[in-house]
Every structure is written in structure tokens, then in C-alpha cells.
PDB file of N, CA, C and O in Angstrom:
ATOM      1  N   UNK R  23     -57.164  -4.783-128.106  1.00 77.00           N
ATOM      2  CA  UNK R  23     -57.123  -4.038-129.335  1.00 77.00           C
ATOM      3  C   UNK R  23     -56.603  -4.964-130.447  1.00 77.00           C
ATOM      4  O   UNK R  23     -55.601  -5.663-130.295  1.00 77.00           O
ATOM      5  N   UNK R  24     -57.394  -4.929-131.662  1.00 79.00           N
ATOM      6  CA  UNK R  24     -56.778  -5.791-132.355  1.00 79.00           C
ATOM      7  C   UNK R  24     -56.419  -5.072-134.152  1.00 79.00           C
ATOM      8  O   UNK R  24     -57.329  -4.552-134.797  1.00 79.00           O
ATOM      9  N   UNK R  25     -55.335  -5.160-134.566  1.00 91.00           N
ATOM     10  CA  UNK R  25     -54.889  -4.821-135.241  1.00 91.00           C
ATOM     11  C   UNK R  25     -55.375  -5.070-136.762  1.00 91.00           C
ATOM     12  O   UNK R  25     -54.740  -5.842-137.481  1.00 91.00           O
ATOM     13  N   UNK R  26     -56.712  -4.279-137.305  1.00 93.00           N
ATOM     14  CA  UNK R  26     -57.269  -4.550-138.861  1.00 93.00           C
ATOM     15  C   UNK R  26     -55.979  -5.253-139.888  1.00 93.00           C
ATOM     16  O   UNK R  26     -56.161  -6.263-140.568  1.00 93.00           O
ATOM     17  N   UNK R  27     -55.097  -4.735-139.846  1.00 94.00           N
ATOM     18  CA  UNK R  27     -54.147  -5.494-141.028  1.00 94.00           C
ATOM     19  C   UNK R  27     -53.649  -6.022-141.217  1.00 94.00           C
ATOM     20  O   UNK R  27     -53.127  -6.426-142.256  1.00 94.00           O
ATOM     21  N   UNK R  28     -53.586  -6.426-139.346  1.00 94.00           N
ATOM     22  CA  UNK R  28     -52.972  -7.975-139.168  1.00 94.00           C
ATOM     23  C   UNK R  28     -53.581  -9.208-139.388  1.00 94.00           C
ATOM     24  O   UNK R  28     -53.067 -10.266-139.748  1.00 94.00           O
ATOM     25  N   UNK R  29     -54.611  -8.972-139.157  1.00 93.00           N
ATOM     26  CA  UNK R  29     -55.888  -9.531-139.387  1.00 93.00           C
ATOM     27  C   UNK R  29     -56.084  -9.970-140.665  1.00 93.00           C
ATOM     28  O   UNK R  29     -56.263 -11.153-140.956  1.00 93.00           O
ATOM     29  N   UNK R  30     -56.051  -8.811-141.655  1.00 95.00           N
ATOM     30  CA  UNK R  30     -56.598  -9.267-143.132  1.00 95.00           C
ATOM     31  C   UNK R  30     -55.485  -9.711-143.707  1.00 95.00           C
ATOM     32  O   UNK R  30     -55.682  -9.999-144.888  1.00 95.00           O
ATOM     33  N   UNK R  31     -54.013  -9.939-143.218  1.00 95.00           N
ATOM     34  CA  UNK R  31     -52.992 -10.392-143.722  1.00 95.00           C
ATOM     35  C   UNK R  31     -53.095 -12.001-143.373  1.00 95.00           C
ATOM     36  O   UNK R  31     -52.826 -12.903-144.167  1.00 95.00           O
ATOM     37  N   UNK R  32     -53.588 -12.179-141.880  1.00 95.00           N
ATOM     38  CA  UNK R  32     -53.588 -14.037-141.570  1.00 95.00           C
ATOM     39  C   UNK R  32     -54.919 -14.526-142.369  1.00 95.00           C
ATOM     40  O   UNK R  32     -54.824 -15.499-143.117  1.00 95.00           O
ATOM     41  N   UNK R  33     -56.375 -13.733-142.181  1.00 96.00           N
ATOM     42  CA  UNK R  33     -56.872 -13.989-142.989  1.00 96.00           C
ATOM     43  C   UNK R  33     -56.822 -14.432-144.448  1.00 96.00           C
ATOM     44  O   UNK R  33     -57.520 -15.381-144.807  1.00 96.00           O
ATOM     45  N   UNK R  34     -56.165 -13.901-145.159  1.00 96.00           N
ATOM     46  CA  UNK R  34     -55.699 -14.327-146.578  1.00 96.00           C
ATOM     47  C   UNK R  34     -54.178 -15.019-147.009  1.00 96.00           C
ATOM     48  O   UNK R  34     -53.937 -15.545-148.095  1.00 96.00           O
ATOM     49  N   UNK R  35     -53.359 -14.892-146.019  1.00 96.00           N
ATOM     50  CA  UNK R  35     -52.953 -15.944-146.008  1.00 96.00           C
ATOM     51  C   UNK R  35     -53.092 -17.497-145.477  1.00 96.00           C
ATOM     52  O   UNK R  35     -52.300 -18.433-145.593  1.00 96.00           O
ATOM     53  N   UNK R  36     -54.172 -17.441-144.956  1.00 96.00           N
ATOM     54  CA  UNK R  36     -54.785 -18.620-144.150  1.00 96.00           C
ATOM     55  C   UNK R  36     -55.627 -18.783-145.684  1.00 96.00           C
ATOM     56  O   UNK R  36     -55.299 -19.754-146.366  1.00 96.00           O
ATOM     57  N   UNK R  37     -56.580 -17.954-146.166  1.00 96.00           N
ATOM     58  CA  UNK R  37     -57.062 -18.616-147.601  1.00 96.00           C
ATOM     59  C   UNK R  37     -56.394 -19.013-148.633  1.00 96.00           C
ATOM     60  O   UNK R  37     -56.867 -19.806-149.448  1.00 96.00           O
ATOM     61  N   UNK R  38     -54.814 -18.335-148.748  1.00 95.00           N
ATOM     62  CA  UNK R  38     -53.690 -19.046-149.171  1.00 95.00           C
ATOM     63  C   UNK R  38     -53.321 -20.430-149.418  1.00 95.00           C
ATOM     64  O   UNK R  38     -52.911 -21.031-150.411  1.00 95.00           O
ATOM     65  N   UNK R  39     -53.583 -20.749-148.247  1.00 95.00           N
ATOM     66  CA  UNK R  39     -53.140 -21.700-147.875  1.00 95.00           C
ATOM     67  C   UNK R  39     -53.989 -23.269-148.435  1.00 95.00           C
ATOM     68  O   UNK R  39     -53.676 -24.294-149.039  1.00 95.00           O
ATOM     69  N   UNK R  40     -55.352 -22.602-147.724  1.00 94.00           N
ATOM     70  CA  UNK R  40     -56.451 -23.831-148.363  1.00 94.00           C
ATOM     71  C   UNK R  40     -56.234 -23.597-149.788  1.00 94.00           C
ATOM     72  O   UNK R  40     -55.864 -24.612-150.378  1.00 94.00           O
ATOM     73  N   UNK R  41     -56.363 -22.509-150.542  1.00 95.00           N
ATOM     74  CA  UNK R  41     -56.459 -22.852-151.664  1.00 95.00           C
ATOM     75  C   UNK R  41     -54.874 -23.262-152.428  1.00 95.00           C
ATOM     76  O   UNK R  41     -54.874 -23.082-153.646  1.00 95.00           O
ATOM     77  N   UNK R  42     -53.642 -23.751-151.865  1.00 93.00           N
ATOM     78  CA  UNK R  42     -52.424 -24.330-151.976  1.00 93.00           C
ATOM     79  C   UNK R  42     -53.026 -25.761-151.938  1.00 93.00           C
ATOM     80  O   UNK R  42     -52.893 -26.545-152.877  1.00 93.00           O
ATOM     81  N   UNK R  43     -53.709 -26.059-150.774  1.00 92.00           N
ATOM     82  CA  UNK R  43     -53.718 -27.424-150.024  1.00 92.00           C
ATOM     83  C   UNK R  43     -55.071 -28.285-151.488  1.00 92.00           C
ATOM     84  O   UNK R  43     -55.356 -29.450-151.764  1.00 92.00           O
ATOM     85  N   UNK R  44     -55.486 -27.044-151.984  1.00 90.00           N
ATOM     86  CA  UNK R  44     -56.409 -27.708-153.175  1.00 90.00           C
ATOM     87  C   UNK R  44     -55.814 -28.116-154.550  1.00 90.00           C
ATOM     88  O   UNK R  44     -56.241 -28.917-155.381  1.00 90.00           O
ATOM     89  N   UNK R  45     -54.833 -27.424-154.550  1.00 90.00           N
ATOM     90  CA  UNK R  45     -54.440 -27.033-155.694  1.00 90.00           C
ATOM     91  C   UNK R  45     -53.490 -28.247-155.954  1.00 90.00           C
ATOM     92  O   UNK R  45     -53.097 -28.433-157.106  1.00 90.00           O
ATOM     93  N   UNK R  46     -52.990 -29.316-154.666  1.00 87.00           N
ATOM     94  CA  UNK R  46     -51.733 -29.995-154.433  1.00 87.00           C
ATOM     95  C   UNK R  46     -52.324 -31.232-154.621  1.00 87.00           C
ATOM     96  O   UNK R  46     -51.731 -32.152-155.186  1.00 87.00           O
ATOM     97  N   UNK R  47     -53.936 -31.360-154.001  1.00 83.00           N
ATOM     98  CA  UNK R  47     -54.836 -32.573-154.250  1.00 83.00           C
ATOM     99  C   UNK R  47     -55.608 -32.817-155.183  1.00 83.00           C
ATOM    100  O   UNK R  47     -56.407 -33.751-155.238  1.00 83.00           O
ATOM    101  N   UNK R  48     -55.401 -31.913-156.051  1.00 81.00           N
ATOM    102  CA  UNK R  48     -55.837 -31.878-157.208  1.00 81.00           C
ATOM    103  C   UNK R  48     -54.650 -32.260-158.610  1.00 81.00           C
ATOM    104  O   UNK R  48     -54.833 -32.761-159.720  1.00 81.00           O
ATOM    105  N   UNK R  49     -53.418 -31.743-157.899  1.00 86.00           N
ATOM    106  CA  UNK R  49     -52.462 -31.358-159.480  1.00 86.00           C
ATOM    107  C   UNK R  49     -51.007 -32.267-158.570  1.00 86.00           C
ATOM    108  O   UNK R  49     -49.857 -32.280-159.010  1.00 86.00           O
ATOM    109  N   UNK R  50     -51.353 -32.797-157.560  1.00 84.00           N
ATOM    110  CA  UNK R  50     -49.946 -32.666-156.905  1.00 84.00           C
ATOM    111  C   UNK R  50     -49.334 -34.546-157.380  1.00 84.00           C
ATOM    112  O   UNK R  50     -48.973 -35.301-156.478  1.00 84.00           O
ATOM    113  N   UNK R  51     -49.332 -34.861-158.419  1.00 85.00           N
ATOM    114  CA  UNK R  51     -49.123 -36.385-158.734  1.00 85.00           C
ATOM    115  C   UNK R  51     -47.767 -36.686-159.029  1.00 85.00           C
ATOM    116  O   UNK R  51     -47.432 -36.271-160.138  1.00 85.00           O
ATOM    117  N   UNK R  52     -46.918 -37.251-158.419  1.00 86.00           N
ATOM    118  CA  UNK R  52     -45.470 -37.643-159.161  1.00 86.00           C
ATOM    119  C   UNK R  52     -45.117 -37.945-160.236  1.00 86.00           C
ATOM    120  O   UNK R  52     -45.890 -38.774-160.716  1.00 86.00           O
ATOM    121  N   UNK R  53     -44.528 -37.755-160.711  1.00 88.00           N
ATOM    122  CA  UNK R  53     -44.144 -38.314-161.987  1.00 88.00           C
ATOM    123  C   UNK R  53     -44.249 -39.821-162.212  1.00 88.00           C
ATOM    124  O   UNK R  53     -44.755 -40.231-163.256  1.00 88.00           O
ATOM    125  N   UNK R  54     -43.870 -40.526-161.436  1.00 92.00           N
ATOM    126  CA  UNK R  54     -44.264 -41.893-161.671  1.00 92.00           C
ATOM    127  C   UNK R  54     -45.911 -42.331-161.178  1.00 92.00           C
ATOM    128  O   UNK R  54     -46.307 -43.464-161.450  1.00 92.00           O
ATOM    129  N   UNK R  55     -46.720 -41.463-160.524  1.00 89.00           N
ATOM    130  CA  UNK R  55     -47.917 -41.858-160.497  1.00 89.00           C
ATOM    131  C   UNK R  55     -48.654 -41.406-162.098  1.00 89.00           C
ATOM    132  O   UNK R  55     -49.534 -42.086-162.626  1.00 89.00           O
ATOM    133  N   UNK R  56     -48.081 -40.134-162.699  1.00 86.00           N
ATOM    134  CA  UNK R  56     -48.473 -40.065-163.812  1.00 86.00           C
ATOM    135  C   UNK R  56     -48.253 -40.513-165.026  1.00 86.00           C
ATOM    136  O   UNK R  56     -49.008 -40.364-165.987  1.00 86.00           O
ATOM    137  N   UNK R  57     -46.841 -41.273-165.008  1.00 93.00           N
ATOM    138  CA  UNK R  57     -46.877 -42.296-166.253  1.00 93.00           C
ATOM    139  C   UNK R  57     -47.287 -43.631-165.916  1.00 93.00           C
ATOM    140  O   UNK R  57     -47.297 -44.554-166.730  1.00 93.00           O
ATOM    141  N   UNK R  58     -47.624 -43.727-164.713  1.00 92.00           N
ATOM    142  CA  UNK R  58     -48.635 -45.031-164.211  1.00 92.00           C
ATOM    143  C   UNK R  58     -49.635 -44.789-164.962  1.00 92.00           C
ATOM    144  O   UNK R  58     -49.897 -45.408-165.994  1.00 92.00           O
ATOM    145  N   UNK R  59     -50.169 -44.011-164.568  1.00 90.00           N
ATOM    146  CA  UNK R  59     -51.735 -43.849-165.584  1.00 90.00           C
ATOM    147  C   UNK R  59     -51.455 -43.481-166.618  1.00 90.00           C
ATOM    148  O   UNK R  59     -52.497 -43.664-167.247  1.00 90.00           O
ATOM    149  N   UNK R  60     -50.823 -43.110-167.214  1.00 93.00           N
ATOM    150  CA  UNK R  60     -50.863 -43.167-168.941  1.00 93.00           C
ATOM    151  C   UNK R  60     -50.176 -44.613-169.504  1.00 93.00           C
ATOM    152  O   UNK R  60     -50.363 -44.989-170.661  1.00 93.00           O
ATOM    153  N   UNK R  61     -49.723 -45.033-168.967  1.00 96.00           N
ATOM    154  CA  UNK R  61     -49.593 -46.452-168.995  1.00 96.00           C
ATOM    155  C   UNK R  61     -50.503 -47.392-169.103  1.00 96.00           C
ATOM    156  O   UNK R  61     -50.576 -48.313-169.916  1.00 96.00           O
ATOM    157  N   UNK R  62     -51.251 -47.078-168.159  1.00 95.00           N
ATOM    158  CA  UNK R  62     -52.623 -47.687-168.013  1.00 95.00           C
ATOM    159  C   UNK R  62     -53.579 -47.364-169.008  1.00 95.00           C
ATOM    160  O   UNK R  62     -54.146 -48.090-169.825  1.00 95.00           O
ATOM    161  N   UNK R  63     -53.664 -46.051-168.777  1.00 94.00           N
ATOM    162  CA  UNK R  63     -54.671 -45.763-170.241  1.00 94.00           C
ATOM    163  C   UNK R  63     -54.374 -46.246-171.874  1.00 94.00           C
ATOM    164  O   UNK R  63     -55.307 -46.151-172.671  1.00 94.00           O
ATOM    165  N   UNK R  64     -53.220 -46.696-172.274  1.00 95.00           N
ATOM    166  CA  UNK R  64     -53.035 -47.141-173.263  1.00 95.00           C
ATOM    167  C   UNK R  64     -53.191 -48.370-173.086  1.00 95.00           C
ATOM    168  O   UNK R  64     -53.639 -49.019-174.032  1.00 95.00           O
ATOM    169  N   UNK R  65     -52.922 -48.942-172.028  1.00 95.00           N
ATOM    170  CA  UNK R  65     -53.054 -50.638-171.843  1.00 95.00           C
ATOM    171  C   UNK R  65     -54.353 -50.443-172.705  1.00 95.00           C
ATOM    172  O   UNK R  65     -54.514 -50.702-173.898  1.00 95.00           O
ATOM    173  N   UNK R  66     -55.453 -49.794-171.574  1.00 95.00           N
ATOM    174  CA  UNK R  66     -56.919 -50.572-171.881  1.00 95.00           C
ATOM    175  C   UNK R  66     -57.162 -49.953-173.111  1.00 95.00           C
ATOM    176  O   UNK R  66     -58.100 -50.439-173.744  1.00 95.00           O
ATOM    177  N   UNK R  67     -56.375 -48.696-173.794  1.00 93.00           N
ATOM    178  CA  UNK R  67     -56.714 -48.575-174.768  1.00 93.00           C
ATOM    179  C   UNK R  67     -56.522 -49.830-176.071  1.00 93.00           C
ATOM    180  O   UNK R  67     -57.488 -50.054-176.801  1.00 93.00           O
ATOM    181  N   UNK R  68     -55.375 -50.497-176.242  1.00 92.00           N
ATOM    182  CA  UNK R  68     -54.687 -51.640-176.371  1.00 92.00           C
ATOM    183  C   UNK R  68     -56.008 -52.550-176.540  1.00 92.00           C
ATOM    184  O   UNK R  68     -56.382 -53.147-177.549  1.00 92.00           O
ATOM    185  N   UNK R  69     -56.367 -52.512-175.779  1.00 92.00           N
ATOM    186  CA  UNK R  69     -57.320 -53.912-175.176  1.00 92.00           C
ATOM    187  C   UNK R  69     -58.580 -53.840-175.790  1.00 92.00           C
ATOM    188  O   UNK R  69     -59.207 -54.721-176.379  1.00 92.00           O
ATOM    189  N   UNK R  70     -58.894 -52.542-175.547  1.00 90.00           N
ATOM    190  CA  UNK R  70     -60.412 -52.438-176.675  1.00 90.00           C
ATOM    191  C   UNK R  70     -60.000 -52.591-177.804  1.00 90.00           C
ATOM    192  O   UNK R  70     -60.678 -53.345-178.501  1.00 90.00           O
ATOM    193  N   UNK R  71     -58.630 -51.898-178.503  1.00 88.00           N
ATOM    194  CA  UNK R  71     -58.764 -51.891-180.031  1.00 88.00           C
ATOM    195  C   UNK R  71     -58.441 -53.492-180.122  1.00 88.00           C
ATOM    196  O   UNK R  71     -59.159 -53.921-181.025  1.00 88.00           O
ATOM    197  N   UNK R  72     -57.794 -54.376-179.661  1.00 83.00           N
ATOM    198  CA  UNK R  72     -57.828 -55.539-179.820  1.00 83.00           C
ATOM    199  C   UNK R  72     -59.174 -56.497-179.468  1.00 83.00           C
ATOM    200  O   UNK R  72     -59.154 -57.728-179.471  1.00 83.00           O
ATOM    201  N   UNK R  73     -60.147 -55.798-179.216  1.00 81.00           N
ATOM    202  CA  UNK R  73     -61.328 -56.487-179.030  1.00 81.00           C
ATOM    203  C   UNK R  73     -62.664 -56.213-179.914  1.00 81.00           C
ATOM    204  O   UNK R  73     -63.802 -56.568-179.608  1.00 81.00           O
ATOM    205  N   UNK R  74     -62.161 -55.304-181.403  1.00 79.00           N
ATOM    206  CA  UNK R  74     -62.744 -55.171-182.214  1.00 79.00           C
ATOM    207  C   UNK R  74     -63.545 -56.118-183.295  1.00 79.00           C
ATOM    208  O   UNK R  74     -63.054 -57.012-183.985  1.00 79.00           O
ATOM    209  N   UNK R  75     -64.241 -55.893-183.275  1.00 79.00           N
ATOM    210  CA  UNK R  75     -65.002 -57.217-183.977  1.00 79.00           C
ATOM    211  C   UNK R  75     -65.167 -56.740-185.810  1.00 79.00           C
ATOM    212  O   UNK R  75     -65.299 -57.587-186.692  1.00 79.00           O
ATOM    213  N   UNK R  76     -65.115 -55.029-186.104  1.00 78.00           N
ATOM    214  CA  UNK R  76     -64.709 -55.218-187.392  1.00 78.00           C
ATOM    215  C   UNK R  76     -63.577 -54.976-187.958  1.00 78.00           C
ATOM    216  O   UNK R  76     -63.620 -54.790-189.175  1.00 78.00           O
ATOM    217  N   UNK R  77     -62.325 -54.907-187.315  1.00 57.00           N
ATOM    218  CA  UNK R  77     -60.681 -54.544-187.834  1.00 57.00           C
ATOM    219  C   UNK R  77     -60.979 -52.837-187.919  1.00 57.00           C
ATOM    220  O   UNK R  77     -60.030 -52.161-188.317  1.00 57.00           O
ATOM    221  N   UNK R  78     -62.044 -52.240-187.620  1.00 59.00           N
ATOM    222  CA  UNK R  78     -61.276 -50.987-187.584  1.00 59.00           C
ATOM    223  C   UNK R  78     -60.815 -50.119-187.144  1.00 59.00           C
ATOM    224  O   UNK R  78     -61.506 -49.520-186.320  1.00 59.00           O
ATOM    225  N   UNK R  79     -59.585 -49.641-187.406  1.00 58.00           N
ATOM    226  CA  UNK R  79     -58.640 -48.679-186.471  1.00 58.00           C
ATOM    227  C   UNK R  79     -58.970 -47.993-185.494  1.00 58.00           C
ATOM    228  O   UNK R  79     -58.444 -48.124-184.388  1.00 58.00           O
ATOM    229  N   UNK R  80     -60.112 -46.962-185.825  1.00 58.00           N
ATOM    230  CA  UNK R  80     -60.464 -46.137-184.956  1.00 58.00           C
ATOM    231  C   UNK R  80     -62.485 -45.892-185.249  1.00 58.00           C
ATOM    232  O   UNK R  80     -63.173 -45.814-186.267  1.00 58.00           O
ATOM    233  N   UNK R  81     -62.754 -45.853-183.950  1.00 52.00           N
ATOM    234  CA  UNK R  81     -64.527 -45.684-184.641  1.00 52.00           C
ATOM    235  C   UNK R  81     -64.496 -44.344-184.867  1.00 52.00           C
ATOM    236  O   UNK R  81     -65.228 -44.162-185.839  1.00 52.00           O
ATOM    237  N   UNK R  82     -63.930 -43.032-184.402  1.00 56.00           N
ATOM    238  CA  UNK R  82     -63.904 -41.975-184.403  1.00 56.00           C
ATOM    239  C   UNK R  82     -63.461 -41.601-186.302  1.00 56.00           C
ATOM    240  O   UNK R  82     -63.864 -40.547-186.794  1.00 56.00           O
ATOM    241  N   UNK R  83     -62.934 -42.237-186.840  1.00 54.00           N
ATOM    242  CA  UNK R  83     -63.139 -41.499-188.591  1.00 54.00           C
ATOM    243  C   UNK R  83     -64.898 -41.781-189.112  1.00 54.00           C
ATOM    244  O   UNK R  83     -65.524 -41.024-189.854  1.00 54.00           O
ATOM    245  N   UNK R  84     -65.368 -42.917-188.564  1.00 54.00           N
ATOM    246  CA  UNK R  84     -66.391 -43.248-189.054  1.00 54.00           C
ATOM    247  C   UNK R  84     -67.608 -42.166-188.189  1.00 54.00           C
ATOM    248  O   UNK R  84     -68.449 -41.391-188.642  1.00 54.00           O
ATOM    249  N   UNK R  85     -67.312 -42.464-187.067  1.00 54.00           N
ATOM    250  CA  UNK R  85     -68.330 -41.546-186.450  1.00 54.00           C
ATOM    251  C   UNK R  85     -68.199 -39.733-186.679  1.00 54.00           C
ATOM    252  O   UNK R  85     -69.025 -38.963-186.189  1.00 54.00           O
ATOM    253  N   UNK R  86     -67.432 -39.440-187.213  1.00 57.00           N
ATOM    254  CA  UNK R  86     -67.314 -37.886-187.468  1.00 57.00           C
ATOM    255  C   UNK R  86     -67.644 -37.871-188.919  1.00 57.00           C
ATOM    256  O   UNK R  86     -67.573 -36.775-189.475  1.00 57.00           O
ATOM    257  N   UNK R  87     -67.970 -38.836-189.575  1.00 56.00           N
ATOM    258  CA  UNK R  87     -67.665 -38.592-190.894  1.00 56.00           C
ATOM    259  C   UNK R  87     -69.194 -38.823-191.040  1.00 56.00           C
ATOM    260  O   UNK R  87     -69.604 -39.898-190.603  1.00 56.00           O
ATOM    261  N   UNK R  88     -70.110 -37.960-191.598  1.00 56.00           N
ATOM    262  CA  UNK R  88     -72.012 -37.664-191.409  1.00 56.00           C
ATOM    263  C   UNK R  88     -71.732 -38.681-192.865  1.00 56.00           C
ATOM    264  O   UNK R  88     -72.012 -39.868-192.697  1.00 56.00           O
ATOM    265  N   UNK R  89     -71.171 -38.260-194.343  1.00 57.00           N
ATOM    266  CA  UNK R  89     -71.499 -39.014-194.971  1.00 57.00           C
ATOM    267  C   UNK R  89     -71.268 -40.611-195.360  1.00 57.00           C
ATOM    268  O   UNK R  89     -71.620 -41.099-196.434  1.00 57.00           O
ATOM    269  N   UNK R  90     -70.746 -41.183-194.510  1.00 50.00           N
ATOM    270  CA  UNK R  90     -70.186 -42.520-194.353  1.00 50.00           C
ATOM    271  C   UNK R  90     -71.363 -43.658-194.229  1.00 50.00           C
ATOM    272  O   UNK R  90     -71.063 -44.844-194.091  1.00 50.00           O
TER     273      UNK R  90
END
């Protein structure tokens, strides 16, 4: 004999669970893995704007701007 509500209780806590185990490999980053990468992302940001060939700041005023 098996018990319906015991059932739909392991059941969904068993889907609990996977969706914990997603949620951790998705969002679960230390604090120092995440100012690693923002670290990083400014490096190379760094690196392109220093590899500009016309001095300007940002291409994004020019490219939003239709009448330019």
C-alpha cells in the first residue's frame, strides 16, 4: 500500500531539489570568483579602449546618435 501524500511530498521535494541544484550552477559564484570577472571585464575593457585608432571615448555616443 502506498501512501498518495507521501508520495507527492518526495516527489516535489525531490523537484526541489533539482531545481536548488540549478539554481546553485547557475547563480552559486563566490565572491572572489565574481570580482575575478569583473576584473577581467574591465581589463579587456581597458585594452580595447586603448586600442582605438580614433581617440574616441566611447563608440556608443556616436552609434546612438542617427544624426552624427
Amino acid at each position: 500500500m502506498v501512501n498518495l501524500r507521501l508520495a507527492r511530498k518526495r516527489a516535489a521535494r525531490a523537484a526541489g531539489e533539482d531545481a536548488a541544484a540549478r539554481n546553485r550552477a547557475a547563480h552559486g559564484r563566490t565572491k572572489a570568483e565574481r570580482d575575478g570577472a569583473r576584473l577581467e571585464a574591465e581589463r579587456a575593457d581597458r585594452r580595447l579602449d586603448g586600442a582605438r585608432l580614433d581617440g574616441a571615448v566611447s563608440s556608443k555616443s556616436s552609434a546612438d546618435d542617427p544624426e552624427a
